[in-house]
Coordinates of C-alpha atoms (C1' of nucleotides) in Angstrom, one line a residue:
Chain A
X196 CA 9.2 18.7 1.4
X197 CA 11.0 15.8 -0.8
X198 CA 12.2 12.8 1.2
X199 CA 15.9 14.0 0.0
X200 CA 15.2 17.3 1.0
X201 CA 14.4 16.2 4.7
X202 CA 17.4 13.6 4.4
X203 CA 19.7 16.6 3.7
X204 CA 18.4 18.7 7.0
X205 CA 18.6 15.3 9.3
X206 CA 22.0 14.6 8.4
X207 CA 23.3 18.5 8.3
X208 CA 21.5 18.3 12.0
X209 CA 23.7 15.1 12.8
X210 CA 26.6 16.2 11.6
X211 CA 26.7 20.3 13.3
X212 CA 25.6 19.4 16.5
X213 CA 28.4 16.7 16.6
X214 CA 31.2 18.4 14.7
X215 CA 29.9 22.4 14.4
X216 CA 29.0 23.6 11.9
X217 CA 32.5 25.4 10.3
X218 CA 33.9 21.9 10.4
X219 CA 31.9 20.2 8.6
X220 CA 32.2 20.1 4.4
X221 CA 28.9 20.2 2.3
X222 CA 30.4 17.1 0.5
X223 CA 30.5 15.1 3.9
X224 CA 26.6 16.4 4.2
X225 CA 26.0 14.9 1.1
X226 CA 27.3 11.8 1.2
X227 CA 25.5 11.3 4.9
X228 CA 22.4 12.3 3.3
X229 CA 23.2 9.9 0.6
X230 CA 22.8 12.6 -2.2
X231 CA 25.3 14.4 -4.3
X232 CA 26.6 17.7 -3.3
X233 CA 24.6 20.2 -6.3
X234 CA 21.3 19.2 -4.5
X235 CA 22.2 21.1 -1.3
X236 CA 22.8 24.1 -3.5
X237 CA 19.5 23.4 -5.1
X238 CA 17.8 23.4 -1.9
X239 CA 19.0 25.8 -0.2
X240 CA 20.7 28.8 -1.1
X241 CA 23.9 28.4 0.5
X242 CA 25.4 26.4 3.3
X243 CA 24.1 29.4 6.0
X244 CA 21.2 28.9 4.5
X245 CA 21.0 25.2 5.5
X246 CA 21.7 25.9 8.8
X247 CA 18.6 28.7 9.3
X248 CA 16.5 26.3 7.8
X249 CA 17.9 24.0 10.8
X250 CA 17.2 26.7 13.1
X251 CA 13.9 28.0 11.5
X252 CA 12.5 24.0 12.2
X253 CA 13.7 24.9 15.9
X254 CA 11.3 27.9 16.8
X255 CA 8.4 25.7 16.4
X256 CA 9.6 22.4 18.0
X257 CA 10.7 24.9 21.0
X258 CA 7.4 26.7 21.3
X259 CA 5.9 23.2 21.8
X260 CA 8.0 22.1 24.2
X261 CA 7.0 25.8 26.0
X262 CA 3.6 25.3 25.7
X263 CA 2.3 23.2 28.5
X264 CA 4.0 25.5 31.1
X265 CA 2.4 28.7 29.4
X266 CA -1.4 27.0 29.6
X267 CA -0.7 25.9 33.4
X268 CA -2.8 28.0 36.2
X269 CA -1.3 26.9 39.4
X270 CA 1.8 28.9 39.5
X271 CA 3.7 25.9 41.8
X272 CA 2.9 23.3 39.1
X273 CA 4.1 25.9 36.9
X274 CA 7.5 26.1 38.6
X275 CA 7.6 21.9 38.9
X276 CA 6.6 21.3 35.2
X277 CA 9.7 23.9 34.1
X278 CA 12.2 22.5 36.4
X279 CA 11.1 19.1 34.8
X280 CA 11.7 20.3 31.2
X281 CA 15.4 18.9 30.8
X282 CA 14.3 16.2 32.0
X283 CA 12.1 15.2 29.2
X284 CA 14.4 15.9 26.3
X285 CA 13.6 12.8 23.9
X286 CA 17.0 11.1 23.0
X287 CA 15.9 11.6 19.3
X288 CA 16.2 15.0 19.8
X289 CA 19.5 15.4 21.5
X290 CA 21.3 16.6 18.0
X291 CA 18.9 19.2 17.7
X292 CA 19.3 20.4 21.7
X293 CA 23.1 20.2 21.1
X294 CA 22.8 22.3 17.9
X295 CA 20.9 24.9 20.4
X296 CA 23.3 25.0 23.2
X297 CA 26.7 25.5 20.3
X298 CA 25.3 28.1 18.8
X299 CA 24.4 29.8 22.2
X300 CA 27.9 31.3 21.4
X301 CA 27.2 33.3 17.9
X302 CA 25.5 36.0 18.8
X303 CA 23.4 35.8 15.4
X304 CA 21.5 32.4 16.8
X305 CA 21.6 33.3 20.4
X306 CA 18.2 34.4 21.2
X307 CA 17.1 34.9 24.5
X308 CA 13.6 35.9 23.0
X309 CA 12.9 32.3 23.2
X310 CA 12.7 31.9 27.0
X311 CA 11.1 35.1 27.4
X312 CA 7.5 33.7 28.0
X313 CA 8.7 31.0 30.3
X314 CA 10.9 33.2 32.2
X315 CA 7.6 35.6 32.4
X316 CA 5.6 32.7 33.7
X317 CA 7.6 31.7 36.3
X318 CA 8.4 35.1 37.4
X319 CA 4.8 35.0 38.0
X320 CA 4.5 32.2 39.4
X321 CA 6.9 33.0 42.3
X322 CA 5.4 36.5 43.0
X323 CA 2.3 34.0 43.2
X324 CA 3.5 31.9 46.0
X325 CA 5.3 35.7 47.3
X326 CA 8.7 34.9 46.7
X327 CA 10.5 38.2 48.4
X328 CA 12.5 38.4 44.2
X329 CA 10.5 36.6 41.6
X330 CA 12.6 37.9 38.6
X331 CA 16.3 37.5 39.8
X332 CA 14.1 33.3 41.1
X333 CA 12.8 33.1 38.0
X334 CA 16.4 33.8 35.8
X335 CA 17.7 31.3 38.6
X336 CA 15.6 28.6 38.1
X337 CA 16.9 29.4 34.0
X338 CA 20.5 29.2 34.8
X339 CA 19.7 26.1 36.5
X340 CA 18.2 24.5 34.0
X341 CA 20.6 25.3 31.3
X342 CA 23.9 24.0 33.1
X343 CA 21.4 20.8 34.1
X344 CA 20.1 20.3 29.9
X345 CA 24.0 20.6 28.9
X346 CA 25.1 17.9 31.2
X347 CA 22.5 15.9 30.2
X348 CA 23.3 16.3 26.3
X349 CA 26.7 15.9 27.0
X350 CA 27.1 13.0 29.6
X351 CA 23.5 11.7 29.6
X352 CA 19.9 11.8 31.6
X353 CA 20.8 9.1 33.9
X354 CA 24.0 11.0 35.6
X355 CA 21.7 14.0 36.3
X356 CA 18.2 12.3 37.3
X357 CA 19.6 13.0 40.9
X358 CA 19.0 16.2 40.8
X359 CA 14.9 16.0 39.8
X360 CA 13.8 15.0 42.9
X361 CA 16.1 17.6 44.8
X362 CA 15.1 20.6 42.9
X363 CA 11.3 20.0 43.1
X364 CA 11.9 19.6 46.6
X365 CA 14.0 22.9 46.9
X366 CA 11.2 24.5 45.1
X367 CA 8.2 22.8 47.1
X368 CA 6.9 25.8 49.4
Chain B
X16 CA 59.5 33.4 25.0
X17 CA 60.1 35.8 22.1
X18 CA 57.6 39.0 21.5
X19 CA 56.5 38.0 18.6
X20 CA 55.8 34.4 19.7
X21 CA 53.6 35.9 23.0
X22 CA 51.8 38.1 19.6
X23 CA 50.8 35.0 18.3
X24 CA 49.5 33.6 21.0
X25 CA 47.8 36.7 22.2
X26 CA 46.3 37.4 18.4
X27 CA 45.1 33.5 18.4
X28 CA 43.6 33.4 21.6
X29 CA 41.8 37.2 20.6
X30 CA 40.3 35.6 17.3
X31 CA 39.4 31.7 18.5
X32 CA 37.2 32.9 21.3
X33 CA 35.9 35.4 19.6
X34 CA 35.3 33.2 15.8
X35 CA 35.8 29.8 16.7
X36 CA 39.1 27.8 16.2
X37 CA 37.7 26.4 13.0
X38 CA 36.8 29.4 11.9
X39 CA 39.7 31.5 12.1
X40 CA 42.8 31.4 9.6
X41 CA 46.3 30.9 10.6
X42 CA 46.9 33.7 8.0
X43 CA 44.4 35.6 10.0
X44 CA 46.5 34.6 13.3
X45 CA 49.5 35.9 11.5
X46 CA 48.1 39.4 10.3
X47 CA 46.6 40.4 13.6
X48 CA 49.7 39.1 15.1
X49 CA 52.0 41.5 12.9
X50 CA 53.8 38.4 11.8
X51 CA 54.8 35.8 9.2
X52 CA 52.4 33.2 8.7
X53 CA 55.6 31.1 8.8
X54 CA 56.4 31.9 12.0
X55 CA 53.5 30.3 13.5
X56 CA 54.6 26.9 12.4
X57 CA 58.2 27.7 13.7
X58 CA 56.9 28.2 16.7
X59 CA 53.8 25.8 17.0
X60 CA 54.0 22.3 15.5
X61 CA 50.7 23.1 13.7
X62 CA 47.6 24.9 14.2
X63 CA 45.8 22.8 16.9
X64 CA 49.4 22.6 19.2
X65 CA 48.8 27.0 19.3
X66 CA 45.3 26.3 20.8
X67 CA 46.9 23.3 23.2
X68 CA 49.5 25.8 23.8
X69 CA 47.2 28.4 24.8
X70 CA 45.2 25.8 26.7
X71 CA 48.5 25.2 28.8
X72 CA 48.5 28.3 30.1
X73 CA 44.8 28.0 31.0
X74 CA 45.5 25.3 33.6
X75 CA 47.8 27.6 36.0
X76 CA 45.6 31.0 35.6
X77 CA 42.8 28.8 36.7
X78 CA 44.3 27.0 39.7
X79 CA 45.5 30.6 40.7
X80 CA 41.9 31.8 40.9
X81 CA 40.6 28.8 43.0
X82 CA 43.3 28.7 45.3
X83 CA 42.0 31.3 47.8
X84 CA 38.7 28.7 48.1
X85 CA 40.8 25.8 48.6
X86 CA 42.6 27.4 51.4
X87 CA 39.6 28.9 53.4
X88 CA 38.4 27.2 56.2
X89 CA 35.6 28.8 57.6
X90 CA 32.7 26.6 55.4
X91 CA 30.6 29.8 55.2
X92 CA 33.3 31.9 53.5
X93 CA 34.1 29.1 51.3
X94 CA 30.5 29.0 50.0
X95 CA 30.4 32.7 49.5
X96 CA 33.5 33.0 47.9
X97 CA 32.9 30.5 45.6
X98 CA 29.8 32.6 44.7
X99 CA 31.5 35.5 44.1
X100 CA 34.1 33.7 41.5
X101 CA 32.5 34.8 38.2
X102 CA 32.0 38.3 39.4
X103 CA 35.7 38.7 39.9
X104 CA 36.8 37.7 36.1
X105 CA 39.0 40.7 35.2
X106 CA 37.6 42.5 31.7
X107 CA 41.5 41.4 30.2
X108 CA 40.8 37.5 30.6
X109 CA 37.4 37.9 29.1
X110 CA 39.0 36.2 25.6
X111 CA 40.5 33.8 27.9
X112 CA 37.0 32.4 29.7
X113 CA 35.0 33.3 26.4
X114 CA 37.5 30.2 24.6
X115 CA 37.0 27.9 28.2
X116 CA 33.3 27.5 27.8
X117 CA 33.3 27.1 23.9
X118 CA 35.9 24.5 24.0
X119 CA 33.6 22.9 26.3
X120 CA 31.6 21.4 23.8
X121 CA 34.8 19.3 22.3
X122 CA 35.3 16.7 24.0
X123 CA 38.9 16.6 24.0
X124 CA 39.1 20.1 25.3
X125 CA 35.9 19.7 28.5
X126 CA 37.6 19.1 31.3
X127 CA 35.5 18.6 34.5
X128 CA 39.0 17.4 36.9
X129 CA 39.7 21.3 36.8
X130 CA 36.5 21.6 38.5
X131 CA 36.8 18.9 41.2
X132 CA 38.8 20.4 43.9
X133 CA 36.4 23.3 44.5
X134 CA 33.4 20.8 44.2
X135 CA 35.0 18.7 46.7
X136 CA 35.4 22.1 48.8
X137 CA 31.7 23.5 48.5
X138 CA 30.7 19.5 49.3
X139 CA 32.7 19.8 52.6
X140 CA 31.3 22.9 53.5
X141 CA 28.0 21.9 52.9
X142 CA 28.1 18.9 55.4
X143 CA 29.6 21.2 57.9
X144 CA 26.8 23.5 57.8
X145 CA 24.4 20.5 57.8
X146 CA 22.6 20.9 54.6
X147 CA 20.7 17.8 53.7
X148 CA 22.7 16.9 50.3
X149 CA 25.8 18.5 50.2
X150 CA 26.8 17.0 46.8
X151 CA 24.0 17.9 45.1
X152 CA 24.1 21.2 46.9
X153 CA 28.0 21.7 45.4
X154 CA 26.9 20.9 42.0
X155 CA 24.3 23.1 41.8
X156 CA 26.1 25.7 42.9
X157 CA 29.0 24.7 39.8
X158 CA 25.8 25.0 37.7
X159 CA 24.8 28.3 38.6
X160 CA 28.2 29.7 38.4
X161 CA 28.8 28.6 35.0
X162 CA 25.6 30.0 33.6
X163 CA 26.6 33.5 35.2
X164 CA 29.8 33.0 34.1
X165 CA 28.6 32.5 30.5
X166 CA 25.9 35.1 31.1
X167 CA 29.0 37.8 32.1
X168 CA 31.1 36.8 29.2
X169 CA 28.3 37.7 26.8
X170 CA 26.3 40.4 28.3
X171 CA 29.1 42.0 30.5
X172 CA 29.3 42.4 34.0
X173 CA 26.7 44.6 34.9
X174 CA 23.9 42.8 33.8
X175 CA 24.5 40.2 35.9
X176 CA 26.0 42.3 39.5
X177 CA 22.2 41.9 40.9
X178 CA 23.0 38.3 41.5
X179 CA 25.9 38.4 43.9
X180 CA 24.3 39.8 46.8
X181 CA 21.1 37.7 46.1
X182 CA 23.5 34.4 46.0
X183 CA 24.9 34.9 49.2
X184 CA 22.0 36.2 50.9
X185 CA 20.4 32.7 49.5
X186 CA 23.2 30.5 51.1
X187 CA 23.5 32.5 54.3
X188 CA 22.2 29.6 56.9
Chain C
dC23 C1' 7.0 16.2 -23.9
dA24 C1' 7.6 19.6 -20.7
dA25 C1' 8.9 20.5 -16.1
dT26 C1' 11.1 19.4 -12.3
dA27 C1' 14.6 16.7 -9.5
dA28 C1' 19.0 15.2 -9.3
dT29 C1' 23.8 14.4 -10.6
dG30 C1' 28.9 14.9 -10.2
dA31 C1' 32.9 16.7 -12.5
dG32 C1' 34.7 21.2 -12.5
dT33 C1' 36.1 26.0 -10.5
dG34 C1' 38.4 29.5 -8.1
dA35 C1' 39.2 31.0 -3.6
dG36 C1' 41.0 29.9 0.7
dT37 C1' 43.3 26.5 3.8
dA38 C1' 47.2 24.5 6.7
dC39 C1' 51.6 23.9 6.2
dT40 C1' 56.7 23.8 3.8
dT41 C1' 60.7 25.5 2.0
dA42 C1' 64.6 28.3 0.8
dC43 C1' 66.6 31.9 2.4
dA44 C1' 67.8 36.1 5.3
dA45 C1' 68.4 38.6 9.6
dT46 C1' 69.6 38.5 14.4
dC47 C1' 71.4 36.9 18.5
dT48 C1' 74.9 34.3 21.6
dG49 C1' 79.0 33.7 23.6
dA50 C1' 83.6 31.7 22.9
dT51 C1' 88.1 32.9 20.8
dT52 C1' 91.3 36.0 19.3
Chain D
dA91 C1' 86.9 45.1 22.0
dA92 C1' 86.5 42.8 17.6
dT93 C1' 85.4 38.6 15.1
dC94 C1' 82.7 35.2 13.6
dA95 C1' 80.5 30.4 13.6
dG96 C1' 76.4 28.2 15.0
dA97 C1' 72.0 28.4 16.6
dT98 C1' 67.8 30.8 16.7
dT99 C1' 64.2 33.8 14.9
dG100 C1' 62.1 35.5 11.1
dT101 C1' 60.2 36.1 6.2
dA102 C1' 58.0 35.6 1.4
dA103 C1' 56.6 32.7 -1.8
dG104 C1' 55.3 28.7 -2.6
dT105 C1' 52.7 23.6 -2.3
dA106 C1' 49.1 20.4 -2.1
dC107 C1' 44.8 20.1 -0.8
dT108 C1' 39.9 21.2 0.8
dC109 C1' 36.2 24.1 0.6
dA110 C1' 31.6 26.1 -0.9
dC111 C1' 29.4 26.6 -4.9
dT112 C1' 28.3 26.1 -10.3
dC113 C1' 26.7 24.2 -14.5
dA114 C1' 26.0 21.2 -18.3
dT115 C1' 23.8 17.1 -18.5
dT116 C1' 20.8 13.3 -17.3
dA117 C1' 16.9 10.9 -14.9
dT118 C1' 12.1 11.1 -13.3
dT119 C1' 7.5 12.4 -13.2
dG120 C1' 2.8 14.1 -14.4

DNA sequence: CAATAATGAGTGAGTACTTACAATCTGATT
DNA sequence: AATCAGATTGTAAGTACTCACTCATTATTG
């Protein structure tokens, strides 16, 4: 990948996650980038096609993100280490999170495939610790979490750190 | 207000939850509408006072459908009927709670003062059941709502009717 | 000297919005 | 009832502008 190249994906990332993606121009993408227009199209096939290559980037930085809860054996360090996740969202990556969340709403990039193997895991891990529903707990803890990562793209981690310490405990059998 | 003025409105309201106000024409507006495109800005100073316009109307069907919280006094029934809030959206205002929680990523439109007297509420009945936290307990009971509530609007009703029962049954002290 | 990377003015389609004009309604006066 | 002026509601065809995308041309590199 060409410096220029990942210039044009970090500023198309910037600039849809702030301003969606309809409203912002290819020119504007450009000129962010610092590159003329024609290289976008040279690139990438169209401006759609910018944004899957956004969102292609996303399955793997996801899946890492995933991983440590999926390796984890004690099903209540499971449930702690997911309720922790929005937690530990690096500011860096805030655009990207942001990005995520907006395009929750087109059904083409909504994927709930994503969460499947954490959802799995915890569902586990509260028929582990015999939870009397594990799977209605373990969408629960998801809902949760979502609201939680949305108020912390949107308003910050410091106006929602109040509520680490209180879930874990909620969840501490 | 004219027919074909409550058409517009209606036709916008259809197409900007379902496509995105960015996305959507205002000779798109007009077609569905059965109406000039003219008309629109006869009616409407421009495109964004039709979406503050339909926004308007937003404040007074929401405070109808908190007011029966906001009058209960038994702390108990509050928290349960607060729970059961996103399982009572009528199918016809789906449009109209689809284009609430998208708007909720612009800043201009996310509103969280529509919010505060049933927080306030659910805090109140909290402490008078004794729970440890009762703010934190409020908020997280906002959070889990509006992940339903999203979760409803996309998916439908049904997939979601397993939580109600297992809601209250959680907050039944 | 190829081959590739990059440019930026140009293009047609689509956009929000305007304008000039026509139809319809309102209600006060014959 | 009939009339009709003024206000309101509506239309069709623009206007100026922005958009995603192209292409002929130029720089850069191995």
């Amino acid at each position: 990948m060409t410096d220029k190249k990942e210039n044009i994906i970090q500023a198309a990332l910037e600039l849809f996650a702030s301003e969606g993606y309809n409203a912002v121009a290819t020119s504007k993408i450009a000129k962010v980038a610092g590159v003329s227009e024609g290289l976008i199209f040279r690139h990438f096939e169209n401006k759609k096609g910018l944004l899957d290559a956004i969102m292609q980037d996303a399955e793997i930085r996801i899946s890492q993100v995933f991983a440590p809860i999926l390796f984890e054996l004690d099903p209540q360090k499971v449930i702690q280490k997911t309720l922790e996740l929005p937690f530990s969202i690096e500011q860096k990556e805030y655009n990207f999170w942001k990005l995520q969340y907006k395009l929750k709403w087109e059904p083409e990039y909504h994927n709930p495939r994503k969460m499947k193997p954490v959802l799995d895991k915890l569902e586990w891990a509260f028929a582990e610790l015999g939870y009397q529903n594990p799977p209605l707990e373990a969408e629960l803890v998801i809902y949760i979490l979502d609201s939680i990562a949305i108020a912390i793209l949107r308003e910050g981690l410091q106006s929602q750190l109040k509520f680490k310490s209180f879930l874990v405990s909620k969840y501490n059998s």
